[in-house]
Amino acid sequence: MLLRFLILCTILVVIELYAFQAFKTIIKAKWILISYEVISLAALVYIIYSFTQFDRSVGQTKQTLFTMGLLLLVYVPKILVTVVMLGEDIYRIIMGSVNYFINNDGNGDFLASRRKFVSQIGLGLAAVPFLSLIYGMTFGKYNYKVIKQRIFFPDLPDAFDGFTITQISDVHSGSFDNPEKINYAIDLINEQEADMILFTGDIVNTHAKEMHPWIDAFNRIKPYKYGKYSVLGNHDYGEYVDWPTSQAKEKNFQDIKNLYGQIGFNLLLNQHTFIEKDGQRIALIGVENWGKNFKQAGDLNKASQQLNKEDFKILMSHDPSHWEYEVKKHDKHFHLTLSGHTHGMQFGIEIPGFFKWSLAQYVYKQWAGLYEEFGRYVYVNRGFGFHAYPGRVGIMPEITVIQLKKGEKLA
């Protein structure tokens, strides 16, 4: 533990020294440099203090959200500056060695002076994440996008050709701080005029009470002709905090399950139902959370009992790793799986149709949008809310509208 602490302190000192060197190369006014040092020290002290005050019986709070945002805002740009400045130092050491040992030039300084333009490059690059993180915390976290996706299935029942599904996921109501923006998002949901709405888990961060201020807002989601259904996400089990008793944890879990009903959603717990239209039907299956690295309460076999391979099936499973490790090769052929969970890490770059990148892709093979293997599909919703980092950069909060079409996929 002590060794880890010492390593962390050493890394922080190096980062701060390099960042200050870059700043000092550009700025000569003494009062500005002193102000920079004071602000940096104050931010570091606040971050350390806030983390030492974290209460595992409470979990994430507005303070922890702010602290995480401040940590990223302060140190992501400084790390970028450090990488640039460290690169310059490696270059200076190499060139100094060449001049001293090969060219036998022992008269000049071993290390050349720092070049101002390198510091300018480092600070210029650092400004990009700095400004992006500020945008993400002020505007990005409520910059809702409606993403429409058409998916073709040769064996879709004729009556469901053109059937539309709205999907939301990862509400994380305990992080919300703007009722006007939430009501705006609810209006966007209602404007889609879909046939059915599905909610793929994580209604709260931890505690059922987090949702209480928002129940009226979510009850504004209109009725749907073919129903409103939901499943649980990993955060709905209350497993990321310490509980005084097992009874308190169980009561919170029951209260969270009741929340879905309080906002008009039918919660499917390892079970299925049939959606009927014009004498034909499709199966809607909902499993509890199943994640490769998270709680595995989902029971796909139990949820799909009495279904056969020929039934057209839509599966709700919160964590997309379930699709990767169990669903996509399952004998019963689940045509479409709807997931969430990843949030796209709430940070990345997306240019629709051309480029998509996030740190999430190094953790999840399916992390945002539509994926297909073996003629089976999974759609990963980017999430409605936010968690840990109080913002979104590049990966915006999503309301998905999926249209089912009969036939082969168009070229």
Tab-separated table of C-alpha atoms in Angstrom:
chain	number	residue	atom	x	y	z
A	1	MET	CA	0.000	0.000	0.000
A	2	LEU	CA	2.811	2.373	0.923
A	3	LEU	CA	4.689	1.526	-2.271
A	4	ARG	CA	1.602	2.313	-4.390
A	5	PHE	CA	1.175	5.612	-2.571
A	6	LEU	CA	4.823	6.540	-3.187
A	7	ILE	CA	4.560	5.622	-6.870
A	8	LEU	CA	1.396	7.709	-7.241
A	9	CYS	CA	3.035	10.682	-5.497
A	10	THR	CA	6.083	10.390	-7.774
A	11	ILE	CA	3.900	10.348	-10.889
A	12	LEU	CA	1.945	13.391	-9.683
A	13	VAL	CA	5.166	15.306	-8.948
A	14	VAL	CA	6.520	14.527	-12.432
A	15	ILE	CA	3.255	15.596	-14.070
A	16	GLU	CA	3.120	18.836	-12.096
A	17	LEU	CA	6.783	19.679	-12.812
A	18	TYR	CA	6.459	19.126	-16.537
A	19	ALA	CA	3.181	21.037	-16.745
A	20	PHE	CA	4.737	23.953	-14.846
A	21	GLN	CA	7.814	23.908	-17.086
A	22	ALA	CA	5.603	24.177	-20.187
A	23	PHE	CA	3.577	26.976	-18.623
A	24	LYS	CA	6.735	28.783	-17.492
A	25	THR	CA	8.224	28.620	-20.986
A	26	ILE	CA	5.224	30.529	-22.380
A	27	ILE	CA	4.257	32.804	-19.500
A	28	LYS	CA	6.799	35.195	-17.987
A	29	ALA	CA	4.578	37.246	-15.655
A	30	LYS	CA	5.429	36.181	-12.111
A	31	TRP	CA	1.943	36.767	-10.690
A	32	ILE	CA	0.403	34.497	-13.286
A	33	LEU	CA	2.883	31.716	-12.504
A	34	ILE	CA	2.197	32.072	-8.778
A	35	SER	CA	-1.559	32.000	-9.431
A	36	TYR	CA	-1.118	28.857	-11.512
A	37	GLU	CA	0.792	27.164	-8.683
A	38	VAL	CA	-1.786	28.177	-6.076
A	39	ILE	CA	-4.716	26.969	-8.185
A	40	SER	CA	-2.968	23.681	-8.982
A	41	LEU	CA	-2.177	23.060	-5.315
A	42	ALA	CA	-5.722	23.941	-4.232
A	43	ALA	CA	-7.217	21.583	-6.825
A	44	LEU	CA	-4.908	18.736	-5.762
A	45	VAL	CA	-5.678	19.250	-2.060
A	46	TYR	CA	-9.427	19.292	-2.762
A	47	ILE	CA	-9.254	16.134	-4.883
A	48	ILE	CA	-7.253	14.252	-2.236
A	49	TYR	CA	-9.550	15.462	0.548
A	50	SER	CA	-12.703	14.499	-1.352
A	51	PHE	CA	-11.440	10.994	-2.081
A	52	THR	CA	-10.491	10.477	1.569
A	53	GLN	CA	-14.049	11.476	2.530
A	54	PHE	CA	-15.687	8.930	0.227
A	55	ASP	CA	-18.268	6.953	2.175
A	56	ARG	CA	-18.863	3.430	0.876
A	57	SER	CA	-22.169	3.300	2.709
A	58	VAL	CA	-23.419	6.214	0.603
A	59	GLY	CA	-21.757	5.668	-2.776
A	60	GLN	CA	-21.684	8.251	-5.518
A	61	THR	CA	-22.847	11.751	-4.578
A	62	LYS	CA	-22.860	15.137	-6.259
A	63	GLN	CA	-19.509	15.795	-4.555
A	64	THR	CA	-17.899	12.641	-5.905
A	65	LEU	CA	-19.222	13.462	-9.386
A	66	PHE	CA	-17.701	16.948	-9.163
A	67	THR	CA	-14.423	15.565	-7.818
A	68	MET	CA	-14.099	13.075	-10.664
A	69	GLY	CA	-14.850	15.819	-13.172
A	70	LEU	CA	-12.232	18.074	-11.575
A	71	LEU	CA	-9.666	15.267	-11.531
A	72	LEU	CA	-10.080	14.659	-15.247
A	73	LEU	CA	-10.223	18.379	-16.032
A	74	VAL	CA	-6.964	19.066	-14.209
A	75	TYR	CA	-4.878	16.002	-14.995
A	76	VAL	CA	-5.854	14.793	-18.468
A	77	PRO	CA	-4.482	18.029	-20.046
A	78	LYS	CA	-1.411	17.952	-17.787
A	79	ILE	CA	-0.680	14.334	-18.699
A	80	LEU	CA	-0.802	15.299	-22.362
A	81	VAL	CA	1.636	18.160	-21.723
A	82	THR	CA	3.896	15.762	-19.804
A	83	VAL	CA	3.992	13.319	-22.719
A	84	VAL	CA	5.044	16.112	-25.105
A	85	MET	CA	7.638	17.564	-22.731
A	86	LEU	CA	9.008	14.132	-21.834
A	87	GLY	CA	9.374	13.414	-25.537
A	88	GLU	CA	11.388	16.586	-25.915
A	89	ASP	CA	13.627	15.597	-22.972
A	90	ILE	CA	14.318	12.206	-24.527
A	91	TYR	CA	15.274	13.996	-27.745
A	92	ARG	CA	17.532	16.431	-25.807
A	93	ILE	CA	19.278	13.570	-24.020
A	94	ILE	CA	19.855	11.650	-27.272
A	95	MET	CA	21.206	14.705	-29.098
A	96	GLY	CA	23.348	15.670	-26.106
A	97	SER	CA	24.840	12.189	-26.005
A	98	VAL	CA	25.533	12.245	-29.742
A	99	ASN	CA	27.274	15.610	-29.504
A	100	TYR	CA	29.287	14.660	-26.437
A	101	PHE	CA	30.359	11.109	-27.177
A	102	ILE	CA	30.342	10.926	-30.989
A	103	ASN	CA	31.039	14.468	-32.123
A	104	ASN	CA	33.385	15.042	-29.142
A	105	ASP	CA	31.772	18.401	-28.508
A	106	GLY	CA	32.394	18.868	-24.809
A	107	ASN	CA	32.451	22.643	-24.854
A	108	GLY	CA	28.702	23.303	-25.012
A	109	ASP	CA	25.893	22.388	-22.626
A	110	PHE	CA	25.079	18.691	-22.585
A	111	LEU	CA	21.355	19.426	-22.797
A	112	ALA	CA	20.051	21.994	-25.251
A	113	SER	CA	17.624	24.597	-23.978
A	114	ARG	CA	13.911	23.870	-24.069
A	115	ARG	CA	12.271	25.045	-27.255
A	116	LYS	CA	9.344	27.389	-26.812
A	117	PHE	CA	7.393	25.979	-29.730
A	118	VAL	CA	7.387	22.494	-28.133
A	119	SER	CA	5.756	23.925	-25.007
A	120	GLN	CA	3.276	25.735	-27.216
A	121	ILE	CA	2.420	22.468	-28.973
A	122	GLY	CA	1.959	20.701	-25.623
A	123	LEU	CA	-0.291	23.409	-24.204
A	124	GLY	CA	-2.210	23.672	-27.475
A	125	LEU	CA	-2.899	19.932	-27.468
A	126	ALA	CA	-3.856	20.075	-23.776
A	127	ALA	CA	-6.425	22.762	-24.510
A	128	VAL	CA	-8.458	20.270	-26.579
A	129	PRO	CA	-9.348	17.850	-23.736
A	130	PHE	CA	-9.576	20.750	-21.270
A	131	LEU	CA	-12.223	22.565	-23.274
A	132	SER	CA	-13.911	19.299	-24.271
A	133	LEU	CA	-14.265	18.176	-20.654
A	134	ILE	CA	-15.742	21.537	-19.685
A	135	TYR	CA	-18.221	21.260	-22.552
A	136	GLY	CA	-19.068	17.701	-21.530
A	137	MET	CA	-19.883	18.755	-17.970
A	138	THR	CA	-21.936	21.797	-18.931
A	139	PHE	CA	-23.727	20.861	-22.153
A	140	GLY	CA	-22.713	17.397	-23.382
A	141	LYS	CA	-24.312	15.387	-20.589
A	142	TYR	CA	-27.797	16.543	-21.671
A	143	ASN	CA	-27.157	16.765	-25.417
A	144	TYR	CA	-29.656	14.001	-26.259
A	145	LYS	CA	-29.501	12.368	-29.671
A	146	VAL	CA	-32.244	10.331	-31.291
A	147	ILE	CA	-30.571	7.533	-33.251
A	148	LYS	CA	-32.711	5.593	-35.724
A	149	GLN	CA	-31.740	2.108	-36.805
A	150	ARG	CA	-33.446	-0.161	-39.359
A	151	ILE	CA	-32.734	-3.895	-39.065
A	152	PHE	CA	-33.772	-6.567	-41.599
A	153	PHE	CA	-34.820	-10.113	-40.715
A	154	PRO	CA	-35.861	-12.698	-43.325
A	155	ASP	CA	-38.040	-14.553	-40.815
A	156	LEU	CA	-39.769	-11.566	-39.213
A	157	PRO	CA	-43.534	-12.214	-39.049
A	158	ASP	CA	-45.307	-10.182	-41.753
A	159	ALA	CA	-47.447	-8.313	-39.230
A	160	PHE	CA	-44.319	-6.833	-37.629
A	161	ASP	CA	-42.817	-5.450	-40.826
A	162	GLY	CA	-42.190	-1.799	-39.934
A	163	PHE	CA	-42.714	-2.324	-36.178
A	164	THR	CA	-40.835	0.338	-34.182
A	165	ILE	CA	-39.200	0.095	-30.770
A	166	THR	CA	-37.876	2.972	-28.669
A	167	GLN	CA	-35.038	1.955	-26.382
A	168	ILE	CA	-33.617	3.837	-23.409
A	169	SER	CA	-30.956	2.562	-21.035
A	170	ASP	CA	-28.746	3.554	-18.107
A	171	VAL	CA	-30.817	6.376	-16.667
A	172	HIS	CA	-28.663	6.734	-13.504
A	173	SER	CA	-31.178	9.126	-11.986
A	174	GLY	CA	-28.974	9.831	-8.968
A	175	SER	CA	-26.681	11.878	-11.199
A	176	PHE	CA	-29.344	14.229	-12.592
A	177	ASP	CA	-29.276	17.914	-11.675
A	178	ASN	CA	-31.446	19.634	-14.295
A	179	PRO	CA	-35.226	18.963	-14.363
A	180	GLU	CA	-35.706	21.082	-17.485
A	181	LYS	CA	-33.282	18.956	-19.495
A	182	ILE	CA	-34.816	15.694	-18.261
A	183	ASN	CA	-38.289	16.848	-19.248
A	184	TYR	CA	-36.904	17.840	-22.642
A	185	ALA	CA	-35.556	14.291	-23.051
A	186	ILE	CA	-38.935	12.819	-22.085
A	187	ASP	CA	-40.537	15.000	-24.763
A	188	LEU	CA	-38.054	13.607	-27.291
A	189	ILE	CA	-39.025	10.060	-26.308
A	190	ASN	CA	-42.711	10.831	-26.738
A	191	GLU	CA	-42.156	12.457	-30.136
A	192	GLN	CA	-40.882	9.205	-31.663
A	193	GLU	CA	-44.354	7.621	-31.955
A	194	ALA	CA	-42.995	4.077	-31.611
A	195	ASP	CA	-45.074	0.931	-31.113
A	196	MET	CA	-43.292	-0.177	-27.945
A	197	ILE	CA	-40.668	1.145	-25.510
A	198	LEU	CA	-37.959	-0.919	-23.811
A	199	PHE	CA	-35.762	0.182	-20.893
A	200	THR	CA	-32.599	-1.895	-20.520
A	201	GLY	CA	-31.633	-1.225	-16.925
A	202	ASP	CA	-29.768	0.965	-14.412
A	203	ILE	CA	-32.568	3.214	-13.200
A	204	VAL	CA	-30.345	4.452	-10.332
A	205	ASN	CA	-26.698	4.557	-9.293
A	206	THR	CA	-27.332	2.651	-6.062
A	207	HIS	CA	-30.280	3.775	-3.925
A	208	ALA	CA	-33.965	3.647	-4.810
A	209	LYS	CA	-34.480	7.118	-3.312
A	210	GLU	CA	-32.357	8.621	-6.111
A	211	MET	CA	-35.275	8.145	-8.495
A	212	HIS	CA	-37.960	9.669	-6.255
A	213	PRO	CA	-37.520	13.285	-7.512
A	214	TRP	CA	-37.826	12.075	-11.112
A	215	ILE	CA	-40.803	9.715	-10.967
A	216	ASP	CA	-43.273	12.364	-12.131
A	217	ALA	CA	-41.036	13.258	-15.079
A	218	PHE	CA	-40.716	9.640	-16.240
A	219	ASN	CA	-44.414	9.066	-15.762
A	220	ARG	CA	-44.827	11.552	-18.587
A	221	ILE	CA	-43.633	8.825	-20.967
A	222	LYS	CA	-46.861	8.099	-22.803
A	223	PRO	CA	-48.555	4.671	-22.992
A	224	TYR	CA	-47.495	2.471	-25.895
A	225	LYS	CA	-49.879	0.273	-27.843
A	226	TYR	CA	-47.665	-2.784	-27.435
A	227	GLY	CA	-46.367	-2.004	-23.971
A	228	LYS	CA	-43.534	-0.666	-21.854
A	229	TYR	CA	-41.027	-3.261	-20.630
A	230	SER	CA	-37.766	-3.186	-18.695
A	231	VAL	CA	-34.964	-5.267	-17.194
A	232	LEU	CA	-32.466	-4.684	-14.396
A	233	GLY	CA	-28.945	-3.355	-14.793
A	234	ASN	CA	-25.886	-4.032	-12.636
A	235	HIS	CA	-26.356	-0.839	-10.602
A	236	ASP	CA	-29.898	-1.831	-9.685
A	237	TYR	CA	-28.621	-4.518	-7.298
A	238	GLY	CA	-26.980	-2.046	-4.892
A	239	GLU	CA	-23.700	-3.935	-4.842
A	240	TYR	CA	-21.287	-1.001	-5.012
A	241	VAL	CA	-21.807	0.268	-1.465
A	242	ASP	CA	-21.559	-1.159	2.045
A	243	TRP	CA	-24.936	-1.837	3.663
A	244	PRO	CA	-25.550	-1.869	7.430
A	245	THR	CA	-27.481	-5.143	7.127
A	246	SER	CA	-28.414	-7.637	4.448
A	247	GLN	CA	-32.045	-6.727	5.122
A	248	ALA	CA	-31.382	-3.075	4.230
A	249	LYS	CA	-29.767	-4.133	0.967
A	250	GLU	CA	-32.667	-6.445	0.120
A	251	LYS	CA	-35.242	-3.740	0.902
A	252	ASN	CA	-33.431	-1.306	-1.386
A	253	PHE	CA	-33.397	-3.950	-4.134
A	254	GLN	CA	-37.125	-4.538	-3.779
A	255	ASP	CA	-37.724	-0.775	-3.822
A	256	ILE	CA	-35.690	-0.449	-7.016
A	257	LYS	CA	-37.674	-3.201	-8.714
A	258	ASN	CA	-40.835	-1.377	-7.674
A	259	LEU	CA	-39.546	1.847	-9.235
A	260	TYR	CA	-39.922	0.399	-12.733
A	261	GLY	CA	-43.578	-0.264	-12.023
A	262	GLN	CA	-44.013	3.207	-10.548
A	263	ILE	CA	-43.050	4.719	-13.907
A	264	GLY	CA	-45.258	2.311	-15.861
A	265	PHE	CA	-42.775	-0.320	-17.043
A	266	ASN	CA	-43.316	-4.068	-16.758
A	267	LEU	CA	-40.152	-5.547	-15.289
A	268	LEU	CA	-39.123	-8.880	-16.835
A	269	LEU	CA	-37.049	-10.981	-14.438
A	270	ASN	CA	-35.694	-13.985	-16.343
A	271	GLN	CA	-38.996	-14.412	-18.134
A	272	HIS	CA	-40.670	-13.733	-21.444
A	273	THR	CA	-43.918	-12.478	-22.851
A	274	PHE	CA	-45.485	-12.417	-26.311
A	275	ILE	CA	-46.232	-9.315	-28.338
A	276	GLU	CA	-49.215	-10.030	-30.577
A	277	LYS	CA	-50.220	-8.139	-33.714
A	278	ASP	CA	-52.758	-9.101	-36.375
A	279	GLY	CA	-52.802	-12.737	-35.319
A	280	GLN	CA	-49.018	-13.116	-35.278
A	281	ARG	CA	-46.555	-12.746	-32.445
A	282	ILE	CA	-42.956	-12.211	-31.434
A	283	ALA	CA	-41.350	-13.165	-28.123
A	284	LEU	CA	-39.887	-10.510	-25.823
A	285	ILE	CA	-37.419	-11.945	-23.310
A	286	GLY	CA	-35.967	-10.096	-20.342
A	287	VAL	CA	-33.075	-11.400	-18.257
A	288	GLU	CA	-31.573	-10.066	-15.075
A	289	ASN	CA	-28.080	-8.636	-15.301
A	290	TRP	CA	-25.427	-10.938	-16.748
A	291	GLY	CA	-21.981	-9.465	-17.249
A	292	LYS	CA	-18.618	-11.049	-17.902
A	293	ASN	CA	-17.111	-8.949	-15.106
A	294	PHE	CA	-20.285	-8.042	-13.222
A	295	LYS	CA	-23.170	-9.747	-11.468
A	296	GLN	CA	-24.423	-12.830	-13.288
A	297	ALA	CA	-28.038	-13.145	-12.192
A	298	GLY	CA	-29.397	-13.561	-15.707
A	299	ASP	CA	-30.758	-16.993	-16.596
A	300	LEU	CA	-31.272	-17.173	-20.343
A	301	ASN	CA	-32.526	-20.744	-20.343
A	302	LYS	CA	-35.114	-20.038	-17.670
A	303	ALA	CA	-36.232	-16.865	-19.448
A	304	SER	CA	-36.707	-18.691	-22.749
A	305	GLN	CA	-38.381	-21.842	-21.475
A	306	GLN	CA	-41.055	-23.157	-23.887
A	307	LEU	CA	-39.704	-20.998	-26.709
A	308	ASN	CA	-38.250	-22.694	-29.761
A	309	LYS	CA	-35.714	-21.725	-32.377
A	310	GLU	CA	-38.376	-20.696	-34.896
A	311	ASP	CA	-40.000	-18.095	-32.608
A	312	PHE	CA	-38.898	-14.587	-33.497
A	313	LYS	CA	-37.177	-13.328	-30.357
A	314	ILE	CA	-36.093	-9.967	-28.975
A	315	LEU	CA	-33.930	-10.179	-25.867
A	316	MET	CA	-33.328	-7.428	-23.328
A	317	SER	CA	-30.006	-7.964	-21.516
A	318	HIS	CA	-28.289	-4.998	-19.899
A	319	ASP	CA	-24.635	-5.930	-20.419
A	320	PRO	CA	-23.515	-6.572	-24.040
A	321	SER	CA	-20.845	-9.015	-22.876
A	322	HIS	CA	-23.774	-11.403	-22.296
A	323	TRP	CA	-24.370	-11.411	-26.057
A	324	GLU	CA	-20.699	-12.038	-26.754
A	325	TYR	CA	-20.242	-14.901	-24.303
A	326	GLU	CA	-23.625	-16.639	-24.209
A	327	VAL	CA	-26.347	-15.254	-26.460
A	328	LYS	CA	-24.978	-15.028	-29.987
A	329	LYS	CA	-24.302	-18.773	-30.311
A	330	HIS	CA	-27.266	-19.979	-28.299
A	331	ASP	CA	-29.240	-22.803	-29.889
A	332	LYS	CA	-32.547	-20.946	-29.631
A	333	HIS	CA	-31.383	-18.184	-31.985
A	334	PHE	CA	-32.113	-14.832	-30.359
A	335	HIS	CA	-32.663	-12.561	-33.336
A	336	LEU	CA	-32.099	-9.179	-31.682
A	337	THR	CA	-30.560	-8.319	-28.314
A	338	LEU	CA	-30.885	-4.847	-26.815
A	339	SER	CA	-28.235	-3.775	-24.301
A	340	GLY	CA	-26.657	-0.715	-22.735
A	341	HIS	CA	-24.215	-0.582	-19.808
A	342	THR	CA	-21.056	0.742	-21.512
A	343	HIS	CA	-22.129	4.414	-21.887
A	344	GLY	CA	-19.455	4.430	-24.599
A	345	MET	CA	-17.297	5.469	-21.592
A	346	GLN	CA	-19.031	8.875	-22.036
A	347	PHE	CA	-15.901	9.950	-23.905
A	348	GLY	CA	-14.867	9.308	-27.487
A	349	ILE	CA	-15.098	10.377	-31.093
A	350	GLU	CA	-17.947	9.523	-33.441
A	351	ILE	CA	-18.311	10.529	-37.073
A	352	PRO	CA	-21.412	8.594	-38.183
A	353	GLY	CA	-20.643	6.225	-41.031
A	354	PHE	CA	-16.906	6.918	-40.971
A	355	PHE	CA	-15.224	6.681	-37.588
A	356	LYS	CA	-16.022	5.574	-34.053
A	357	TRP	CA	-13.563	5.374	-31.153
A	358	SER	CA	-13.730	5.182	-27.380
A	359	LEU	CA	-11.757	3.578	-24.590
A	360	ALA	CA	-14.840	1.379	-24.182
A	361	GLN	CA	-13.792	-0.640	-27.227
A	362	TYR	CA	-10.774	-1.977	-25.325
A	363	VAL	CA	-13.110	-3.408	-22.678
A	364	TYR	CA	-16.181	-4.436	-24.698
A	365	LYS	CA	-16.209	-5.941	-28.166
A	366	GLN	CA	-19.701	-4.499	-28.664
A	367	TRP	CA	-19.828	-1.071	-27.032
A	368	ALA	CA	-22.058	1.335	-29.014
A	369	GLY	CA	-24.480	0.868	-31.886
A	370	LEU	CA	-25.385	-2.172	-33.988
A	371	TYR	CA	-23.328	-5.376	-34.344
A	372	GLU	CA	-24.071	-8.592	-36.214
A	373	GLU	CA	-22.686	-12.129	-36.185
A	374	PHE	CA	-24.227	-15.379	-37.387
A	375	GLY	CA	-27.276	-13.460	-38.587
A	376	ARG	CA	-27.993	-12.302	-35.034
A	377	TYR	CA	-27.866	-8.703	-33.881
A	378	VAL	CA	-27.083	-6.776	-30.738
A	379	TYR	CA	-27.719	-3.064	-30.355
A	380	VAL	CA	-25.834	-1.272	-27.574
A	381	ASN	CA	-27.495	1.940	-26.433
A	382	ARG	CA	-25.047	4.661	-25.352
A	383	GLY	CA	-27.098	5.476	-22.270
A	384	PHE	CA	-29.575	8.122	-21.199
A	385	GLY	CA	-27.735	9.383	-18.115
A	386	PHE	CA	-24.175	9.599	-16.843
A	387	HIS	CA	-22.133	8.102	-14.040
A	388	ALA	CA	-18.735	8.740	-12.374
A	389	TYR	CA	-17.658	11.490	-14.806
A	390	PRO	CA	-20.421	14.158	-14.726
A	391	GLY	CA	-20.422	14.766	-18.452
A	392	ARG	CA	-20.208	13.397	-21.968
A	393	VAL	CA	-17.668	14.194	-24.660
A	394	GLY	CA	-18.239	12.862	-28.171
A	395	ILE	CA	-20.485	10.011	-26.979
A	396	MET	CA	-23.827	11.703	-26.402
A	397	PRO	CA	-26.842	10.472	-24.411
A	398	GLU	CA	-29.057	8.382	-26.643
A	399	ILE	CA	-32.675	7.634	-27.377
A	400	THR	CA	-32.805	4.764	-29.863
A	401	VAL	CA	-35.588	4.058	-32.330
A	402	ILE	CA	-35.306	0.641	-33.994
A	403	GLN	CA	-37.484	-0.334	-36.943
A	404	LEU	CA	-37.906	-4.035	-37.703
A	405	LYS	CA	-38.110	-4.839	-41.404
A	406	LYS	CA	-38.844	-8.117	-43.145
A	407	GLY	CA	-36.364	-9.163	-45.802
A	408	GLU	CA	-32.676	-9.338	-46.469
A	409	LYS	CA	-30.286	-6.595	-45.477
A	410	LEU	CA	-29.865	-4.023	-48.251
A	411	ALA	CA	-26.415	-3.674	-49.745
